[in-house]
PDB file of C-alpha atoms in Angstrom:
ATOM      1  CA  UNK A   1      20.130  11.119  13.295  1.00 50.00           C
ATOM      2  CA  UNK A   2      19.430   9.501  16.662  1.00 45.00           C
ATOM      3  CA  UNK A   3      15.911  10.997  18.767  1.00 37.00           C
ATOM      4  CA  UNK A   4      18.862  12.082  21.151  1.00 38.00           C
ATOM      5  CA  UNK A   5      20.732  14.236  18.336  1.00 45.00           C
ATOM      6  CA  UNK A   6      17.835  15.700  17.227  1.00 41.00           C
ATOM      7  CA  UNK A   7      16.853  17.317  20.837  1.00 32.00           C
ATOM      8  CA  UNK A   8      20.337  17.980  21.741  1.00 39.00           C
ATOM      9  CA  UNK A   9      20.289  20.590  18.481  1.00 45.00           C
ATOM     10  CA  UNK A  10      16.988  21.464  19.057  1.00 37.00           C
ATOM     11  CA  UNK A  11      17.906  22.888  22.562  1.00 35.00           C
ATOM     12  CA  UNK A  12      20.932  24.232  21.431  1.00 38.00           C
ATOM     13  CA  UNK A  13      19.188  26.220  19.034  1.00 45.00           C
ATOM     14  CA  UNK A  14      16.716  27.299  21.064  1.00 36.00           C
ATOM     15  CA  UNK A  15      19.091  28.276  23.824  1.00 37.00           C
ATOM     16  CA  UNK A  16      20.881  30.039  21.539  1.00 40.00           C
ATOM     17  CA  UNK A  17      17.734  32.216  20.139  1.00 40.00           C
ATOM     18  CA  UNK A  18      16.844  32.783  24.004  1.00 38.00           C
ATOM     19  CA  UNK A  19      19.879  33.851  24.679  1.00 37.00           C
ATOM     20  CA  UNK A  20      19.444  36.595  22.588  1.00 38.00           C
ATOM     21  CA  UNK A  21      16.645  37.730  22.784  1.00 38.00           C
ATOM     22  CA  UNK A  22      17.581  37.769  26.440  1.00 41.00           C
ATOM     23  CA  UNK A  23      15.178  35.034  27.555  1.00 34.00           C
ATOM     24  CA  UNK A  24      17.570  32.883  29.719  1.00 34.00           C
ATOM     25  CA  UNK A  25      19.377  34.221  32.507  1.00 37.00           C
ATOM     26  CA  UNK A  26      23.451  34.640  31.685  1.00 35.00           C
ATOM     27  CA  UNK A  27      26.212  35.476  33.792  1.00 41.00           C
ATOM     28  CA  UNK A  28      26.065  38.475  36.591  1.00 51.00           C
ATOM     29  CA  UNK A  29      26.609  41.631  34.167  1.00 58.00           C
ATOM     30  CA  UNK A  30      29.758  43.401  35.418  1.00 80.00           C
ATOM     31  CA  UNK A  31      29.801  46.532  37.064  1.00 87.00           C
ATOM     32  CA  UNK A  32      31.592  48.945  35.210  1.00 92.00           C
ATOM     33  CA  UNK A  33      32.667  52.532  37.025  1.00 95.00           C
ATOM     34  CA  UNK A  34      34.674  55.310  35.301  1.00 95.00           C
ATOM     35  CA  UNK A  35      36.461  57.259  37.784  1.00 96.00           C
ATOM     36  CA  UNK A  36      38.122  60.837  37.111  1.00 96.00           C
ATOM     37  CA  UNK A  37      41.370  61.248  38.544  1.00 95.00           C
ATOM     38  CA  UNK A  38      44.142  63.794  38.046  1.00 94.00           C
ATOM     39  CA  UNK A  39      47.510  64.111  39.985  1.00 91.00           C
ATOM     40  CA  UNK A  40      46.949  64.553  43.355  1.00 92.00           C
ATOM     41  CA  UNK A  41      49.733  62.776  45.245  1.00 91.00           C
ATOM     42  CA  UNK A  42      50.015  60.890  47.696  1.00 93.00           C
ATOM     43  CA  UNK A  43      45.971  60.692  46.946  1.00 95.00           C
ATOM     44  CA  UNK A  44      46.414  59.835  43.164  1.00 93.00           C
ATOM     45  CA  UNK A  45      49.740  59.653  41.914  1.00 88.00           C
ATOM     46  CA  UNK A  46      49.221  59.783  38.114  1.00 83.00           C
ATOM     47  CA  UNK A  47      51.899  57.657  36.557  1.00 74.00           C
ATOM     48  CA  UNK A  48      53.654  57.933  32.978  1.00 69.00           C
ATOM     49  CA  UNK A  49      50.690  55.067  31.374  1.00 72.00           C
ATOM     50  CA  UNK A  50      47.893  57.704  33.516  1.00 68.00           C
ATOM     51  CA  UNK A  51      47.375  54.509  36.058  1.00 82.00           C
ATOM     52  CA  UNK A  52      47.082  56.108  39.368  1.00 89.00           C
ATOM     53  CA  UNK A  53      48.981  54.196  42.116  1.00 91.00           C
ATOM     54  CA  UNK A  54      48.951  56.107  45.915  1.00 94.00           C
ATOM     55  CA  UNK A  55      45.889  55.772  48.133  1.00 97.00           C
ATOM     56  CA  UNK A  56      43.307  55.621  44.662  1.00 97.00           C
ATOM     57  CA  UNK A  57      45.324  53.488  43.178  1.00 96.00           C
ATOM     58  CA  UNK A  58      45.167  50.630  46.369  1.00 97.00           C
ATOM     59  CA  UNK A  59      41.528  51.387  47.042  1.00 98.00           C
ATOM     60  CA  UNK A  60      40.685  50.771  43.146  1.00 97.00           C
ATOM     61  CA  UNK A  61      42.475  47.097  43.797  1.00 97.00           C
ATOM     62  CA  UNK A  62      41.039  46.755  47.185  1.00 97.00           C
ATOM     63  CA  UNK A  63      37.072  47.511  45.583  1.00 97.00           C
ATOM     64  CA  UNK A  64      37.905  45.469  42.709  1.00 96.00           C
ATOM     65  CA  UNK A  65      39.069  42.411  44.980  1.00 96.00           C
ATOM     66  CA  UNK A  66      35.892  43.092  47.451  1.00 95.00           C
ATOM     67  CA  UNK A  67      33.362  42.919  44.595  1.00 95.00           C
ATOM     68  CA  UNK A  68      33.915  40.521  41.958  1.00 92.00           C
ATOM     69  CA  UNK A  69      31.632  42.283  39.417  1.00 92.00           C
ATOM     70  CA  UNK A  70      33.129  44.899  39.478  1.00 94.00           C
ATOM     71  CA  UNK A  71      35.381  46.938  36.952  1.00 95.00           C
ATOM     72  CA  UNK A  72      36.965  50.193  37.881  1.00 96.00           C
ATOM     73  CA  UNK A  73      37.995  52.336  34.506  1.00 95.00           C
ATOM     74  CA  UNK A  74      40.087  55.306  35.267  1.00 95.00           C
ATOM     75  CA  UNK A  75      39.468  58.961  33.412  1.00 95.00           C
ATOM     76  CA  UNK A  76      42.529  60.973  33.207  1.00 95.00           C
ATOM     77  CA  UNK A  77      41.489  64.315  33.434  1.00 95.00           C
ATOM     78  CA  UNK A  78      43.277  67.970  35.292  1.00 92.00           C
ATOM     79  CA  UNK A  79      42.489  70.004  38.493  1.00 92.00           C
ATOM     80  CA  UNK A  80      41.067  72.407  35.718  1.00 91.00           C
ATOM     81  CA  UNK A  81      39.266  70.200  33.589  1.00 94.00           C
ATOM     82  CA  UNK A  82      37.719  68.346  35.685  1.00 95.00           C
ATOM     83  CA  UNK A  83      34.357  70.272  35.762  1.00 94.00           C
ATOM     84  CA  UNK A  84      34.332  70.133  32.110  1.00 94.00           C
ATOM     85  CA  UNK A  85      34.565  66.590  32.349  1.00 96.00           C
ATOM     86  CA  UNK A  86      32.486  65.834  34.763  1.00 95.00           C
ATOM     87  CA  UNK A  87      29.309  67.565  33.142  1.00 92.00           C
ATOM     88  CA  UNK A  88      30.193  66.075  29.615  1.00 93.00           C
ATOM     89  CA  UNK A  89      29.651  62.962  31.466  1.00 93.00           C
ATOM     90  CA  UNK A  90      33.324  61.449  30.740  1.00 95.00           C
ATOM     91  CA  UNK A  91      33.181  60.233  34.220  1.00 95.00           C
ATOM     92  CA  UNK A  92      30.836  58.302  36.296  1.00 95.00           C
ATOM     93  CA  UNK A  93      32.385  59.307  39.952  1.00 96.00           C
ATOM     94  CA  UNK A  94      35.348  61.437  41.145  1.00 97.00           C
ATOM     95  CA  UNK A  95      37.152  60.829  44.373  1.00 97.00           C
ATOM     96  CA  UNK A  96      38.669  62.724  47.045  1.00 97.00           C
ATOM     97  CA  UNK A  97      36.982  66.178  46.822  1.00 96.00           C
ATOM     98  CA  UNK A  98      35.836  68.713  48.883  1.00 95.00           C
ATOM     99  CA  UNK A  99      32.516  70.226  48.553  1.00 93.00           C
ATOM    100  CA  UNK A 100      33.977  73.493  48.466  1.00 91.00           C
ATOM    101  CA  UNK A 101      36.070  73.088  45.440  1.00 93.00           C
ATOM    102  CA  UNK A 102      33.595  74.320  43.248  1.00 89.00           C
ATOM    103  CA  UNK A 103      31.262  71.115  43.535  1.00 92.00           C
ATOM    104  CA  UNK A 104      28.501  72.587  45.772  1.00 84.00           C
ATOM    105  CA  UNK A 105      27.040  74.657  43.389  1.00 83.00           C
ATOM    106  CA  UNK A 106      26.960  72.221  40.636  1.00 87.00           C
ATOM    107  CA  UNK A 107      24.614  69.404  39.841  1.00 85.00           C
ATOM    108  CA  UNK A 108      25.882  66.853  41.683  1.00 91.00           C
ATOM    109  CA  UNK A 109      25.521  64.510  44.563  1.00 93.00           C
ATOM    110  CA  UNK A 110      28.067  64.341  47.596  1.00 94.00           C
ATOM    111  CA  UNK A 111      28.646  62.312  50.166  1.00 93.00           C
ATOM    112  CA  UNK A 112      29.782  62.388  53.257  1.00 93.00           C
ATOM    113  CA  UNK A 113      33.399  63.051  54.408  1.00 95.00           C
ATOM    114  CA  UNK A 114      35.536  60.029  53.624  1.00 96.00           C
ATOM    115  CA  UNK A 115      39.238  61.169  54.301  1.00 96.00           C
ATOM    116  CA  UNK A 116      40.837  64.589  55.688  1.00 96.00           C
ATOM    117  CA  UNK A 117      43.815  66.573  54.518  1.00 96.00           C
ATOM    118  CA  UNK A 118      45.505  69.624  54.590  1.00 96.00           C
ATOM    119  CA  UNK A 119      47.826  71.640  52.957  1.00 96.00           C
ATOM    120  CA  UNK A 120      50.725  73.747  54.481  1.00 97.00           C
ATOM    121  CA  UNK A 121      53.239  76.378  53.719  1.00 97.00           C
ATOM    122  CA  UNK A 122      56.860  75.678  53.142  1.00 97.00           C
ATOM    123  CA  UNK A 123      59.741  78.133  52.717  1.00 97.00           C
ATOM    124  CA  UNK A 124      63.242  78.230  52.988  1.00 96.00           C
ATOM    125  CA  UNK A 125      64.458  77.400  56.061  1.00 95.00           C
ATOM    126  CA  UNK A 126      66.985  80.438  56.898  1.00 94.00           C
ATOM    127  CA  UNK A 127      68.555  81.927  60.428  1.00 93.00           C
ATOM    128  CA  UNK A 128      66.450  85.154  60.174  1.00 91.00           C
ATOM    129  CA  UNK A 129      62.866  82.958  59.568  1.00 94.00           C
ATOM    130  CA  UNK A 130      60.333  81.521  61.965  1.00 95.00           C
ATOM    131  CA  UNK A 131      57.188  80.674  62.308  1.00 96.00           C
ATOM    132  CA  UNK A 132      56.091  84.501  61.663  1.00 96.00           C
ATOM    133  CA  UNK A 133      57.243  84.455  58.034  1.00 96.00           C
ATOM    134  CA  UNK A 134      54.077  83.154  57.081  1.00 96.00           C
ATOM    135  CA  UNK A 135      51.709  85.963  59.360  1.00 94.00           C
ATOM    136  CA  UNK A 136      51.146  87.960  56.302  1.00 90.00           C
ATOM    137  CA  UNK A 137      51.547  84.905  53.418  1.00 93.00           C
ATOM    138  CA  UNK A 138      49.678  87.338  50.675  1.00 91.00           C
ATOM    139  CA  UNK A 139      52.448  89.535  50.567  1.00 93.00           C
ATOM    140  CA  UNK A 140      54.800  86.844  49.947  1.00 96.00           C
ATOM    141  CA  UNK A 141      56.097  85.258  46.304  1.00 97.00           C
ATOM    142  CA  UNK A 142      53.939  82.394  46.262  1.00 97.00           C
ATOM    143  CA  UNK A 143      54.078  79.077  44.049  1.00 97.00           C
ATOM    144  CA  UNK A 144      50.870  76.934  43.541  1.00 95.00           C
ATOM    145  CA  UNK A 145      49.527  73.951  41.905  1.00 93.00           C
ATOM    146  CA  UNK A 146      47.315  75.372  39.004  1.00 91.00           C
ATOM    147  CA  UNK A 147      43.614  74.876  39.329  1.00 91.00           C
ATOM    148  CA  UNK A 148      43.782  74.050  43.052  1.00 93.00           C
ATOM    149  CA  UNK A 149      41.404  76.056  45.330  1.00 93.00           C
ATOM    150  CA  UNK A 150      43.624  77.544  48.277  1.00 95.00           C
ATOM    151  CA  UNK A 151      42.623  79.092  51.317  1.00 93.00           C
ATOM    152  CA  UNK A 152      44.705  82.074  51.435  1.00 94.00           C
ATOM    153  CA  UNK A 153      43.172  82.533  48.066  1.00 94.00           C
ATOM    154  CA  UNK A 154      39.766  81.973  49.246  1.00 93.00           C
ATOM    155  CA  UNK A 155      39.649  79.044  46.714  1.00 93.00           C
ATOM    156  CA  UNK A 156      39.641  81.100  43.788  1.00 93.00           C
ATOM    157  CA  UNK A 157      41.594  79.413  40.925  1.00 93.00           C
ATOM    158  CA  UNK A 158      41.150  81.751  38.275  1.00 93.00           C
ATOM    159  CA  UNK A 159      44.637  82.389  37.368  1.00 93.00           C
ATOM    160  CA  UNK A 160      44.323  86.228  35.967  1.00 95.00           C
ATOM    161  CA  UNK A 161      42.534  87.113  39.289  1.00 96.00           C
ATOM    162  CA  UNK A 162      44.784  85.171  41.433  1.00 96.00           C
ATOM    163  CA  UNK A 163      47.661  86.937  39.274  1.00 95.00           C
ATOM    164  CA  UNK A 164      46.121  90.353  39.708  1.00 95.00           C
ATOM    165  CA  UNK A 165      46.097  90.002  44.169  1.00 96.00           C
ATOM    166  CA  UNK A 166      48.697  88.007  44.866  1.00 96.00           C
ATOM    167  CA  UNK A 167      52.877  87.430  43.117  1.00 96.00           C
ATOM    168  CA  UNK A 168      52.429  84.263  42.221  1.00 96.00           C
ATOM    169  CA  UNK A 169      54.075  81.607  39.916  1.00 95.00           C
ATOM    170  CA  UNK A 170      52.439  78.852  38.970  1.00 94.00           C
ATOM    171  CA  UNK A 171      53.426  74.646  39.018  1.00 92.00           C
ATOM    172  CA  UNK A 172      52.084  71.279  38.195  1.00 87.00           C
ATOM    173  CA  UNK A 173      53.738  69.346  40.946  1.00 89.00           C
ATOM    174  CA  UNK A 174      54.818  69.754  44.325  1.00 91.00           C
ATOM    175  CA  UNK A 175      58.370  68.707  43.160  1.00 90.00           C
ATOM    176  CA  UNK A 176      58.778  71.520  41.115  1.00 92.00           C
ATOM    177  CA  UNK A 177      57.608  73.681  43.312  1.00 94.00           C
ATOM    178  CA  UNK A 178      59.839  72.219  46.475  1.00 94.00           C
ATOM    179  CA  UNK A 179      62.663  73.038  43.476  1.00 93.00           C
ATOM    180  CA  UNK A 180      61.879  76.700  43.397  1.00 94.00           C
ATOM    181  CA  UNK A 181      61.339  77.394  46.507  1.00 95.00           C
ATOM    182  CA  UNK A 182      65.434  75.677  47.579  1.00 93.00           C
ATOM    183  CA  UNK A 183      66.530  77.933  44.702  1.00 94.00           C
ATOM    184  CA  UNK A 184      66.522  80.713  46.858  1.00 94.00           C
ATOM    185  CA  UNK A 185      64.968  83.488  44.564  1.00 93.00           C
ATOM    186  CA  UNK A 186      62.663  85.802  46.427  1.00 92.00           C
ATOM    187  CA  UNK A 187      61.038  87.406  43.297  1.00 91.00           C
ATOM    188  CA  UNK A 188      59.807  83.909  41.648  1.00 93.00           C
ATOM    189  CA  UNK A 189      59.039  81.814  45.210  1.00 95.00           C
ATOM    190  CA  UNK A 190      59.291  82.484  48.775  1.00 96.00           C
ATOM    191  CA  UNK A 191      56.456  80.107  49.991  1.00 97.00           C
ATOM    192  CA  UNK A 192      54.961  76.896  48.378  1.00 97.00           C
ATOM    193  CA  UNK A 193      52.090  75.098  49.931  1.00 96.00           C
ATOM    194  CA  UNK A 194      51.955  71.262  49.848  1.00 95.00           C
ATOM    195  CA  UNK A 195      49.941  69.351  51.315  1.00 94.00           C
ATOM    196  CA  UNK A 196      50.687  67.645  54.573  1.00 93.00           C
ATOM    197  CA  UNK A 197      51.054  63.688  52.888  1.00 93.00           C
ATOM    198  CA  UNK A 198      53.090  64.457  49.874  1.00 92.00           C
ATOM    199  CA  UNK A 199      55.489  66.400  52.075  1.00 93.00           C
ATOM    200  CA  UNK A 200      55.758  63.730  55.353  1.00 91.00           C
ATOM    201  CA  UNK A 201      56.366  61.035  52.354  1.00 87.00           C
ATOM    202  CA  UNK A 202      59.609  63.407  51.035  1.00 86.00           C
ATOM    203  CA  UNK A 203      61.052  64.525  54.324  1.00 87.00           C
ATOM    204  CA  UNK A 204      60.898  60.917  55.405  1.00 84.00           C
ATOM    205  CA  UNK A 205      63.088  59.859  52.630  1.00 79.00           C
ATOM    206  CA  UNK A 206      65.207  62.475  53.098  1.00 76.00           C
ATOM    207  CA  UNK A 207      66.777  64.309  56.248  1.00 69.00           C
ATOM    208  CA  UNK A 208      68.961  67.315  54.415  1.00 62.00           C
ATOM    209  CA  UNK A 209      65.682  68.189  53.026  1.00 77.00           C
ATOM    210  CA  UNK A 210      64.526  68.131  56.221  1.00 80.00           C
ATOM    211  CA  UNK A 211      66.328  70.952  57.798  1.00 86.00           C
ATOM    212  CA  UNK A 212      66.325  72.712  54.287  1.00 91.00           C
ATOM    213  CA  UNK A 213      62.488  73.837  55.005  1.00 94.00           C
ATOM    214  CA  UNK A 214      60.613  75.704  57.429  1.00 96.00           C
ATOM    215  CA  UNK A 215      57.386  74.684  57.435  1.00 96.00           C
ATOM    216  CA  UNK A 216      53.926  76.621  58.965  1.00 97.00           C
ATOM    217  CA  UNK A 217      52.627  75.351  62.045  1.00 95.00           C
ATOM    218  CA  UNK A 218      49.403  76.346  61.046  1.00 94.00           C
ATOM    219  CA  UNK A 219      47.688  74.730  57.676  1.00 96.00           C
ATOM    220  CA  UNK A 220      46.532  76.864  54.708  1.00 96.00           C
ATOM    221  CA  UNK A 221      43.284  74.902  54.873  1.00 94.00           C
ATOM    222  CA  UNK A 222      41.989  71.750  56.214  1.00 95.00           C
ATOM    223  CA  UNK A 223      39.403  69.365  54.007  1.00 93.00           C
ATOM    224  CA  UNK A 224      36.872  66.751  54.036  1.00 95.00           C
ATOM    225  CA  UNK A 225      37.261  64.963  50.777  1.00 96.00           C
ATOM    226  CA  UNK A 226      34.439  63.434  50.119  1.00 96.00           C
ATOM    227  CA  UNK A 227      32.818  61.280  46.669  1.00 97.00           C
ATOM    228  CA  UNK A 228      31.059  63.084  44.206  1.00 96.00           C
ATOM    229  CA  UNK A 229      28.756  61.972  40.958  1.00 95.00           C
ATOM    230  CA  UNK A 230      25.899  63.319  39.098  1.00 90.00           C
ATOM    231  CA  UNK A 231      22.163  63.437  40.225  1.00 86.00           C
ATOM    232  CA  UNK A 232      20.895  62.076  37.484  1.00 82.00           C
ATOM    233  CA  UNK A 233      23.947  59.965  36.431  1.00 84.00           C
ATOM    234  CA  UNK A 234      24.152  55.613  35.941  1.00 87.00           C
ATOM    235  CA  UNK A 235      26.626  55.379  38.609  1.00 90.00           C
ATOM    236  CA  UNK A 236      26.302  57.844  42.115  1.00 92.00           C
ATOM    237  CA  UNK A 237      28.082  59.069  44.873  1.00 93.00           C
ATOM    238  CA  UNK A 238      25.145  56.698  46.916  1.00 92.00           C
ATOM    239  CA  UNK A 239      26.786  53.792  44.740  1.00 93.00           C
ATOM    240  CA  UNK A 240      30.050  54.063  45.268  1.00 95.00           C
ATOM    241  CA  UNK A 241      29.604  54.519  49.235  1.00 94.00           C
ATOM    242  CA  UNK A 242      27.957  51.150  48.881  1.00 94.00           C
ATOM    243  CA  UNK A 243      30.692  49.227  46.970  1.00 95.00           C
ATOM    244  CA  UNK A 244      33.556  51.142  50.023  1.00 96.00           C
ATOM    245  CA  UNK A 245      31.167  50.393  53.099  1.00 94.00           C
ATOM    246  CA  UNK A 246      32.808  46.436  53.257  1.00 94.00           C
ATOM    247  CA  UNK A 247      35.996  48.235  53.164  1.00 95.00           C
ATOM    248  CA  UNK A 248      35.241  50.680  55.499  1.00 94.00           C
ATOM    249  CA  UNK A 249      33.652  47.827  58.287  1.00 92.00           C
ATOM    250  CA  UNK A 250      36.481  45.144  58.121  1.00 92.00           C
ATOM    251  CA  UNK A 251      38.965  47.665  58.367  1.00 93.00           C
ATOM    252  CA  UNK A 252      40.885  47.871  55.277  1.00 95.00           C
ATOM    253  CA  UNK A 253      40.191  51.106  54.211  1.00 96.00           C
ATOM    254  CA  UNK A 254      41.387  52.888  57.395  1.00 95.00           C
ATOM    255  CA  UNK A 255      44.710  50.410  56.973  1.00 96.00           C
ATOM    256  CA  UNK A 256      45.083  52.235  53.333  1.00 96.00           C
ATOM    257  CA  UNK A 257      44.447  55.453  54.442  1.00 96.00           C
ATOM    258  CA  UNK A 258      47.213  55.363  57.335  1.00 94.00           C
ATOM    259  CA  UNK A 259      49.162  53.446  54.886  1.00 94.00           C
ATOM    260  CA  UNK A 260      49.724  57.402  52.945  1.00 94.00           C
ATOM    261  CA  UNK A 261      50.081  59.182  55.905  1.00 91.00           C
ATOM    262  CA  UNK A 262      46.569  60.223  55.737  1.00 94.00           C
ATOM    263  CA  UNK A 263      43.211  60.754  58.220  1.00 94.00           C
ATOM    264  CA  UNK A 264      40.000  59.559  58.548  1.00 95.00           C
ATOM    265  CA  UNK A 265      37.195  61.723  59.170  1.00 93.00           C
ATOM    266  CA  UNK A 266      35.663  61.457  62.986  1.00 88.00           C
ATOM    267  CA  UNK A 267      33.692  58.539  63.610  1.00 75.00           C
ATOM    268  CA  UNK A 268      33.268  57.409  59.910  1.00 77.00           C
ATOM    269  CA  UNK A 269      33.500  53.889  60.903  1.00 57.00           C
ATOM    270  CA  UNK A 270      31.326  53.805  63.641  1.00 56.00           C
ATOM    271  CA  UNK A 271      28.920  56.256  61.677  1.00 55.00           C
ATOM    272  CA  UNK A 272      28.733  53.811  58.677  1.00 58.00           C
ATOM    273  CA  UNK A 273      28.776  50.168  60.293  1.00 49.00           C
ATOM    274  CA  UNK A 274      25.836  51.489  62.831  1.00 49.00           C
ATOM    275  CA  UNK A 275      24.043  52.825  59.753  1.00 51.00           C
ATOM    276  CA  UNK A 276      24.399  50.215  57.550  1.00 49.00           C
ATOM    277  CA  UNK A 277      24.802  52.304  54.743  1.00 46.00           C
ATOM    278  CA  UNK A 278      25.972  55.786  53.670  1.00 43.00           C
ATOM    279  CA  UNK A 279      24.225  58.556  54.837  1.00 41.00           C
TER     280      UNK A 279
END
C-alpha cells in the first residue's frame, strides 16, 4: 500500500474515532421544539392526521422556513388536558394562551401578548330579539366548548360547577354548537359563544347564515394570547419569542395574523424591533 493509502486510512480512522467521541465539530445540531396544540380554530385547526393548519399551522411553516435548524413537532393534546400535559413535560411550548386560563398560577414562564381575540354570543336571530337578549346571558340555555375558560363563567371550566349555576350543554366545536343553536330548541341552546375569527370566516362563506344569527355587540371576553413554557424546561417561552422576533420585524407575522381575521396586540412591533428582543 502506497505512503498515500496508508494516511488516507489513517485519517479516516481517526476522524471517525473523533467523531465520536465528539472531538471534531459536525453539522449545526437541529433545533427541535414540541408544541401543544388542541383545536382552537381559526388559531389551530386540528385536522383528521392532528396537523394543525389555520394561523399555527402557517406560523409553524413560516419559523421553520426563517430558521433552518429548526424542527417544529406538534403535541396533540385537549383544552382539558393540556395542564396535564404540560407538567408531564409532553410539550416543550404552547401557543396562543392567555395568562388567565389557568397558567398564572402554575410553574411556568409567559410572555408577552402576541395576538388578541375575543369571543361573542350568538343566538337565533328572531323578530322579537335584539341586542338585549343577551343583558342577563346566565339565565339563558347556554352551549360551550368544554374546558374553555369563559367570562360569563368567570373562567371556571369545571363542568359539575358550571352545570350546577348555569343550563348549559356542552360541545367540542363551534360547528356543532352553531347546529344547536339554528335548531331552535330553547331548553338545550339559546346562546353559543364563538369566538370572533371562527365566526367572520363562516358568515363570510355564507350569507343565509348570516341573517340566521344575532350576534352580541358586546364580547364575552377579550384576550391577550400570549406563549407559554416551563421555568425550568429545555425549550422557553424566552426561546420561542426569539425564533418569532424575525417574523415579527419583516412583517410576516402581522401578514398571517390578518390573514385569519385576527389582531395584533398594541405596539408589538414597534415594542419588539426597538427592544431587540422579547421582553
Amino acid at each position: 500500500m502506497s505512503v498515500t493509502g496508508r494516511f488516507s486510512r489513517t485519517f479516516l480512522q481517526l476522524a471517525s474515532t473523533a467523531l465520536l467521541a465528539g472531538w471534531l465539530p459536525i453539522a449545526q445540531s437541529e433545533t427541535v421544539i414540541t408544541l401543544g396544540a388542541y383545536h382552537f380554530p381559526p388559531i389551530a385547526d386540528m385536522g383528521s392526521n392532528q396537523k394543525p393548519k389555520g394561523l399555527l399551522g402557517d406560523l409553524i411553516t413560516a419559523l421553520e422556513a426563517a430558521h433552518d435548524d429548526l424542527d417544529i413537532r406538534v403535541f396533540h393534546t385537549s383544552p382539558k388536558r393540556r395542564y396535564l400535559d404540560f407538567e408531564a413535560g409532553r410539550y416543550d411550548i404552547i401557543l396562543f394562551e392567555s395568562a388567565d386560563w389557568g397558567w398564572s398560577d402554575r410553574d411556568a414562564l409567559i410572555s408577552q401578548p402576541i395576538l388578541v381575540e375575543e369571543e361573542v354570543y350568538v343566538a337565533l336571530n328572531k323578530p322579537d330579539r335584539d341586542q338585549s337578549f343577551f343583558d342577563a346571558i346566565a339565565s339563558r340555555s347556554i352551549v360551550a366548548m368544554s374546558g374553555y375558560h369563559y367570562g360569563f363563567a368567570n373562567r371556571e371550566t369545571d363542568p359539575d360547577v358550571l352545570r350546577q349555576n348555569f343550563r348549559i350543554e356542552f360541545s367540542d366545536n363551534h360547528s356543532r354548537s352553531l347546529q344547536l343553536i339554528k335548531a331552535d330548541r330553547p331548553s338545550l341552546a339559546e346562546v353559543a359563544i364563538i369566538n370572533r375569527s371562527y365566526l367572520r370566516d363562516i358568515l363570510a362563506e355564507n350569507d343565509v347564515c348570516r341573517s340566521e344569527l344575532l350576534i352580541s355587540d358586546k364580547p364575552d371576553q377579550r384576550y391577550q394570547l400570549r406563549v407559554i413554557g416551563r421555568k425550568e424546561g429545555r425549550v422557553t417561552a424566552d426561546d420561542l419569542m426569539r425564533l418569532l422576533l424575525p417574523l415579527i420585524a419583516n412583517g410576516s407575522y402581522a401578514e398571517l395574523v390578518h390573514k385569519w381575521g385576527l389582531q395584533l396586540p398594541d405596539n408589538l412591533p414597534a415594542q419588539l424591533a426597538a427592544n431587540g428582543h422579547p421582553e
